[in-house]
Amino acid sequence: HFDEALGEFQGVLKIDPRYAPAHYGIGVVRELTDEDDNGVSEFREAIRLQPDFETAHLHLARVLVGRRCLTEALAVLETAALLTPNDPAIPYVRGLYFKNQGDTQKALDEFRKSIQRAPQNPEAHYELGLLLRQSGELESAAGEFRKAIELSPADGPSLLNLSQILRLQGKKEESQQAMRKFGELRKNRDTVRTVQLYNDTGIRLVERGDLNGGIGYFRAAVELSPDSSEMHRSLARALFQAGQWDVARKEYETAIRFNPRDWQAHGGLGEVLAQQNHVAEGIKEVETATQLNPRSAPAYELLGRLYRRVNDPVRAEAALARAKALEPQNNIRKQETDVEAGVPSAPSAGPTPRL
């Protein structure tokens, strides 16, 4: 949900451009989506606004190490160490630094120190395993990879390394077992990529006005990933736009069953219920959406319109004022809306995912 997270952080910055955690959040999203240049600038801005933001220092140092800007990385890391000297991430990032410097022994020492402070960190076990394998300590390396897999069963690189070590040790059956698990993992990841491709294609078709084409892709995504709240929600949104309210309602309800904290599904279900003249039930769902995500201007706008339908002007104006405060550029409609008039419109309780 990177696009959704990015939208939330950017929405916060529209209200308060100097809110350091929002810049940090955007930096993390950029880091996770391999946009390191943009991530670095956001981490730096977070630190400029809040110099004692130790987590921003750590993330910045880690990205700089990966880019081999080692001198700057070390300076940032030492600042982080002054702010939180006992944080297990400090020796972990130091280990990455020494690994990139080619100082294997110091890197080993730092990764071991990180594991002492936080034994449940699979990344530290993985990095330690790599260095031990490189040093020829195969049995110890296998132990670290096993620990990483125990902590994170979907850790493909650890499975692959463990399989290769077991083969070198002549443990053919164990090696094949680890490789089978790695193959299953790859297959699952291929499925995830296909599901996301179908979802993105569906979104693109709906944006072009091809609702039936989009619904077809969303159904395919649900078929491949039947327990995905996001996929059921995407299908529900398109069905609602197509006027298929009963089916849309069932899909939103399924999305909520798989993820009760899916605020967009609650908002969408509320709009469907209102369209079916179950306005009181719809209000409860949209209220839940605003409780789960109190920064969603569209959810508050929808809530305000529904309060008007039940002749509750006080709460209606409060909700609409909240929507306007959250997103000053939001076009708050004071006149009767499509939902109030009984005409189907696009769900407004959550943003449409962007490609």
Coordinates of C-alpha atoms in Angstrom, one line a residue:
H1 CA 0.0 0.0 0.0
F2 CA 2.9 2.4 -0.8
D3 CA 0.8 4.8 -2.8
E4 CA -1.8 5.1 -0.1
A5 CA 0.9 5.6 2.6
L6 CA 2.6 8.3 0.4
G7 CA -0.8 10.0 -0.1
E8 CA -1.4 10.1 3.7
F9 CA 2.0 11.6 4.5
Q10 CA 1.7 14.2 1.7
G11 CA -1.7 15.1 3.0
V12 CA -0.3 15.7 6.4
L13 CA 2.4 18.0 4.9
K14 CA -0.3 20.1 3.2
I15 CA -1.5 20.9 6.7
D16 CA 1.9 21.2 8.3
P17 CA 4.9 21.3 6.0
R18 CA 7.2 21.3 9.0
Y19 CA 6.0 18.0 10.5
A20 CA 9.2 16.0 10.6
P21 CA 7.6 12.5 11.0
A22 CA 5.7 13.0 7.7
H23 CA 9.0 13.7 5.8
Y24 CA 10.5 10.7 7.5
G25 CA 7.5 8.5 6.5
I26 CA 7.9 9.6 2.9
G27 CA 11.6 8.8 3.1
V28 CA 10.8 5.3 4.3
V29 CA 8.3 4.8 1.4
R30 CA 10.9 6.0 -1.1
E31 CA 13.5 3.7 0.4
L32 CA 11.2 0.7 0.2
T33 CA 10.4 1.5 -3.5
D34 CA 14.1 1.9 -4.5
E35 CA 13.9 5.7 -4.9
D36 CA 16.9 6.3 -2.6
D37 CA 17.6 9.8 -3.9
N38 CA 14.2 11.1 -2.9
G39 CA 14.4 9.1 0.3
V40 CA 17.7 10.7 1.3
S41 CA 16.3 14.2 0.7
E42 CA 13.2 13.5 2.9
F43 CA 15.4 12.0 5.7
R44 CA 17.6 15.1 5.6
E45 CA 14.6 17.3 5.8
A46 CA 13.2 15.4 8.8
I47 CA 16.5 15.8 10.5
R48 CA 16.7 19.5 9.7
L49 CA 13.3 20.1 11.2
Q50 CA 13.9 17.8 14.2
P51 CA 17.7 17.3 14.8
D52 CA 17.1 14.7 17.6
F53 CA 15.1 12.4 15.3
E54 CA 17.2 9.4 15.9
T55 CA 15.3 7.0 13.6
A56 CA 15.7 9.4 10.6
H57 CA 19.5 9.5 11.3
L58 CA 19.6 5.6 11.3
H59 CA 17.6 5.3 8.0
L60 CA 19.7 8.0 6.4
A61 CA 22.9 6.3 7.4
R62 CA 21.6 2.9 6.1
V63 CA 20.8 4.4 2.7
L64 CA 24.1 6.2 2.5
V65 CA 25.9 2.9 3.3
G66 CA 24.1 1.2 0.5
R67 CA 25.1 4.0 -1.9
R68 CA 28.7 3.7 -0.6
C69 CA 28.7 7.3 0.7
L70 CA 30.7 5.8 3.6
T71 CA 32.2 8.9 5.1
E72 CA 28.9 10.8 5.4
A73 CA 27.2 7.6 6.5
L74 CA 29.6 7.2 9.4
A75 CA 29.1 10.8 10.5
V76 CA 25.3 10.4 10.5
L77 CA 25.6 7.1 12.3
E78 CA 27.7 8.5 15.1
T79 CA 25.1 11.2 15.6
A80 CA 22.5 8.5 15.9
A81 CA 24.7 6.7 18.4
L82 CA 24.8 9.8 20.6
L83 CA 21.0 10.1 20.6
T84 CA 20.3 6.4 21.3
P85 CA 23.5 4.6 22.3
N86 CA 21.7 1.3 23.1
D87 CA 19.6 0.9 20.0
P88 CA 20.4 -2.5 18.4
A89 CA 20.2 -0.8 15.0
I90 CA 23.3 1.2 15.7
P91 CA 25.7 -1.8 15.6
Y92 CA 23.7 -3.4 12.8
V93 CA 24.3 -0.3 10.5
R94 CA 27.9 -0.1 11.8
G95 CA 28.2 -3.7 10.6
L96 CA 27.0 -2.8 7.2
Y97 CA 29.5 0.1 7.1
F98 CA 32.5 -2.1 8.0
K99 CA 31.3 -4.8 5.6
N100 CA 31.3 -2.2 2.8
Q101 CA 34.8 -1.1 4.0
G102 CA 36.0 -4.7 3.7
D103 CA 36.8 -5.0 7.4
T104 CA 35.2 -8.4 8.0
Q105 CA 36.2 -8.8 11.6
K106 CA 34.8 -5.5 12.7
A107 CA 31.6 -6.2 10.8
L108 CA 31.3 -9.6 12.5
D109 CA 31.7 -8.0 15.9
E110 CA 29.1 -5.4 15.2
F111 CA 26.5 -7.8 13.8
R112 CA 27.0 -10.1 16.9
K113 CA 26.6 -7.0 19.1
S114 CA 23.3 -6.2 17.3
I115 CA 22.1 -9.8 17.8
Q116 CA 22.9 -9.6 21.5
R117 CA 20.7 -6.5 21.9
A118 CA 17.9 -7.8 19.6
P119 CA 18.1 -11.6 19.0
Q120 CA 14.8 -11.5 17.0
N121 CA 16.2 -9.4 14.1
P122 CA 16.4 -11.8 11.1
E123 CA 18.5 -9.3 9.1
A124 CA 21.3 -9.3 11.5
H125 CA 21.4 -13.1 11.5
Y126 CA 21.4 -13.1 7.7
E127 CA 24.3 -10.6 7.5
L128 CA 26.3 -12.5 10.1
G129 CA 25.6 -15.7 8.1
L130 CA 26.9 -14.2 4.9
L131 CA 30.2 -13.1 6.5
L132 CA 30.7 -16.5 8.3
R133 CA 30.1 -18.3 5.0
Q134 CA 32.6 -15.9 3.3
S135 CA 35.1 -16.8 6.1
G136 CA 34.7 -20.5 5.5
E137 CA 32.8 -21.1 8.8
L138 CA 30.0 -23.1 7.1
E139 CA 28.4 -24.7 10.1
S140 CA 28.2 -21.4 12.0
A141 CA 26.8 -19.7 8.9
A142 CA 24.2 -22.4 8.4
G143 CA 23.1 -21.8 12.0
E144 CA 22.6 -18.1 11.4
F145 CA 20.6 -18.7 8.2
R146 CA 18.4 -21.2 10.1
K147 CA 17.8 -18.6 12.8
A148 CA 16.9 -16.0 10.2
I149 CA 14.5 -18.4 8.5
E150 CA 12.9 -19.3 11.9
L151 CA 12.3 -15.6 12.5
S152 CA 11.2 -14.9 9.0
P153 CA 10.0 -18.0 7.1
A154 CA 9.7 -16.0 3.8
D155 CA 13.4 -15.1 3.9
G156 CA 14.4 -16.3 0.4
P157 CA 18.1 -15.3 0.5
S158 CA 18.6 -17.2 3.7
L159 CA 16.9 -20.3 2.3
L160 CA 19.0 -20.2 -0.8
N161 CA 22.3 -19.7 1.2
L162 CA 21.3 -22.5 3.5
S163 CA 20.6 -24.9 0.7
Q164 CA 23.9 -24.1 -1.0
I165 CA 25.9 -24.7 2.3
L166 CA 24.1 -28.0 2.9
R167 CA 25.0 -29.1 -0.6
L168 CA 28.6 -28.2 0.0
Q169 CA 28.5 -30.3 3.3
G170 CA 27.1 -33.3 1.4
K171 CA 23.7 -33.0 3.0
K172 CA 21.8 -33.6 -0.2
E173 CA 18.3 -34.3 1.2
E174 CA 18.4 -31.3 3.6
S175 CA 19.7 -29.1 0.7
Q176 CA 16.9 -30.2 -1.6
Q177 CA 14.3 -29.6 1.1
A178 CA 15.5 -26.0 1.6
M179 CA 15.6 -25.5 -2.2
R180 CA 12.0 -26.7 -2.5
K181 CA 10.9 -24.2 0.1
F182 CA 12.8 -21.5 -1.8
G183 CA 11.0 -22.6 -5.0
E184 CA 7.6 -22.4 -3.3
L185 CA 8.5 -18.9 -2.1
R186 CA 9.4 -17.8 -5.6
K187 CA 6.1 -19.2 -6.9
N188 CA 4.1 -17.3 -4.2
R189 CA 5.9 -14.1 -5.1
D190 CA 5.2 -14.6 -8.8
T191 CA 1.5 -14.9 -7.8
V192 CA 1.7 -11.7 -5.7
R193 CA 3.2 -9.8 -8.7
T194 CA 0.4 -11.2 -11.0
V195 CA -2.3 -10.1 -8.6
Q196 CA -0.9 -6.6 -8.4
L197 CA -0.6 -6.4 -12.2
Y198 CA -4.3 -7.4 -12.5
N199 CA -5.3 -4.9 -9.9
D200 CA -3.3 -2.1 -11.5
T201 CA -4.8 -3.0 -14.9
G202 CA -8.3 -2.9 -13.5
I203 CA -7.7 0.5 -11.9
R204 CA -6.4 1.8 -15.3
L205 CA -9.4 0.5 -17.2
V206 CA -11.9 2.0 -14.6
E207 CA -10.1 5.3 -14.9
R208 CA -10.7 5.2 -18.7
G209 CA -14.4 4.4 -18.2
D210 CA -14.2 0.7 -19.0
L211 CA -16.0 -0.6 -15.9
N212 CA -16.7 -4.0 -17.2
G213 CA -13.1 -4.5 -18.3
G214 CA -11.9 -3.3 -14.9
I215 CA -14.3 -5.6 -13.0
G216 CA -13.0 -8.6 -15.0
Y217 CA -9.4 -7.9 -13.9
F218 CA -10.4 -7.3 -10.3
R219 CA -12.3 -10.6 -10.3
A220 CA -9.2 -12.4 -11.6
A221 CA -7.1 -10.7 -8.9
V222 CA -9.6 -12.0 -6.2
E223 CA -9.5 -15.5 -7.7
L224 CA -5.7 -15.6 -7.3
S225 CA -5.7 -13.9 -3.9
P226 CA -9.1 -14.7 -2.3
D227 CA -8.0 -13.6 1.2
S228 CA -6.8 -10.1 0.1
S229 CA -8.8 -7.3 1.6
E230 CA -7.4 -4.9 -1.0
M231 CA -8.5 -7.0 -4.0
H232 CA -12.0 -7.4 -2.7
R233 CA -12.1 -3.7 -2.0
S234 CA -11.0 -2.8 -5.5
L235 CA -13.7 -5.1 -7.0
A236 CA -16.3 -3.6 -4.7
R237 CA -15.5 -0.1 -5.7
A238 CA -15.9 -0.9 -9.4
L239 CA -19.1 -2.8 -8.8
F240 CA -20.5 0.2 -6.9
Q241 CA -19.6 2.5 -9.8
A242 CA -21.4 0.1 -12.1
G243 CA -24.5 0.3 -10.0
Q244 CA -24.3 -3.3 -8.8
W245 CA -24.9 -2.4 -5.2
D246 CA -25.8 -5.8 -3.7
V247 CA -22.7 -7.4 -5.1
A248 CA -20.5 -4.4 -4.1
R249 CA -21.9 -4.7 -0.6
K250 CA -20.9 -8.3 -0.3
E251 CA -17.4 -7.6 -1.6
Y252 CA -16.9 -4.8 0.9
E253 CA -18.1 -7.0 3.7
T254 CA -15.7 -9.7 2.6
A255 CA -12.8 -7.2 2.6
I256 CA -13.7 -6.2 6.2
R257 CA -13.9 -9.8 7.3
F258 CA -10.3 -10.4 6.1
N259 CA -9.1 -7.0 7.5
P260 CA -11.4 -5.4 10.1
R261 CA -9.1 -2.3 10.1
D262 CA -9.5 -1.6 6.3
W263 CA -10.9 1.9 6.7
Q264 CA -11.5 2.3 3.0
A265 CA -13.7 -0.8 2.9
H266 CA -15.7 0.5 5.9
G267 CA -16.2 3.8 4.1
G268 CA -17.1 2.1 0.9
L269 CA -19.6 -0.1 2.6
G270 CA -21.1 2.9 4.3
E271 CA -21.7 4.5 1.0
V272 CA -23.3 1.4 -0.5
L273 CA -25.6 1.1 2.5
A274 CA -26.6 4.7 2.2
Q275 CA -27.3 4.2 -1.5
Q276 CA -29.6 1.3 -0.5
N277 CA -31.4 3.6 2.0
H278 CA -29.8 2.0 5.0
V279 CA -28.5 5.3 6.1
A280 CA -28.1 4.7 9.8
E281 CA -26.1 1.6 9.1
G282 CA -24.1 3.5 6.6
I283 CA -23.3 6.2 9.1
K284 CA -21.9 3.6 11.5
E285 CA -19.5 2.2 8.9
V286 CA -18.3 5.7 7.8
E287 CA -17.8 6.6 11.5
T288 CA -15.7 3.5 11.8
A289 CA -13.7 4.6 8.8
T290 CA -12.9 8.0 10.4
Q291 CA -12.0 6.3 13.7
L292 CA -9.5 4.0 11.8
N293 CA -8.1 6.9 9.8
P294 CA -8.9 10.3 11.4
R295 CA -7.0 12.1 8.6
S296 CA -9.2 11.1 5.7
A297 CA -10.9 14.3 4.4
P298 CA -13.2 12.3 1.9
A299 CA -14.5 10.1 4.7
Y300 CA -15.4 13.1 6.8
E301 CA -17.1 14.7 3.8
L302 CA -19.2 11.6 3.1
L303 CA -20.0 11.4 6.8
G304 CA -21.2 15.0 6.8
R305 CA -23.5 14.4 3.8
L306 CA -25.0 11.3 5.5
Y307 CA -25.6 13.3 8.7
R308 CA -27.6 15.8 6.6
R309 CA -29.7 12.9 5.2
V310 CA -30.8 12.1 8.8
N311 CA -31.4 15.8 9.6
D312 CA -28.5 16.1 12.0
P313 CA -27.1 19.5 10.9
V314 CA -24.8 20.0 14.0
R315 CA -22.9 16.8 13.4
A316 CA -23.0 17.3 9.6
E317 CA -21.4 20.8 9.8
A318 CA -18.8 19.4 12.3
A319 CA -17.8 16.6 9.9
L320 CA -17.7 18.9 6.9
A321 CA -15.6 21.4 8.8
R322 CA -13.2 18.6 9.8
A323 CA -13.0 17.6 6.1
K324 CA -12.2 21.1 5.1
A325 CA -9.5 21.5 7.8
L326 CA -7.8 18.3 6.7
E327 CA -7.8 19.2 3.0
P328 CA -8.2 22.9 2.4
Q329 CA -8.4 22.4 -1.4
N330 CA -11.2 19.8 -1.0
N331 CA -14.3 20.9 -2.8
I332 CA -16.9 20.6 0.0
R333 CA -20.3 20.5 -1.7
K334 CA -23.0 22.3 0.2
Q335 CA -25.8 21.5 -2.1
E336 CA -27.6 18.1 -2.5
T337 CA -25.1 15.5 -3.7
D338 CA -25.5 12.4 -6.0
V339 CA -25.7 10.1 -2.9
E340 CA -28.4 12.3 -1.4
A341 CA -30.3 12.3 -4.7
G342 CA -30.1 8.5 -5.1
V343 CA -27.8 8.6 -8.2
P344 CA -24.8 6.3 -8.1
S345 CA -21.4 8.0 -7.9
A346 CA -17.8 6.9 -7.4
P347 CA -17.0 5.9 -3.8
S348 CA -15.6 8.8 -1.9
A349 CA -14.6 7.3 1.4
G350 CA -11.1 6.5 0.2
P351 CA -8.7 7.5 -2.5
T352 CA -8.5 5.5 -5.7
P353 CA -5.1 3.7 -5.8
R354 CA -2.7 5.3 -8.1
L355 CA -0.4 3.6 -10.6

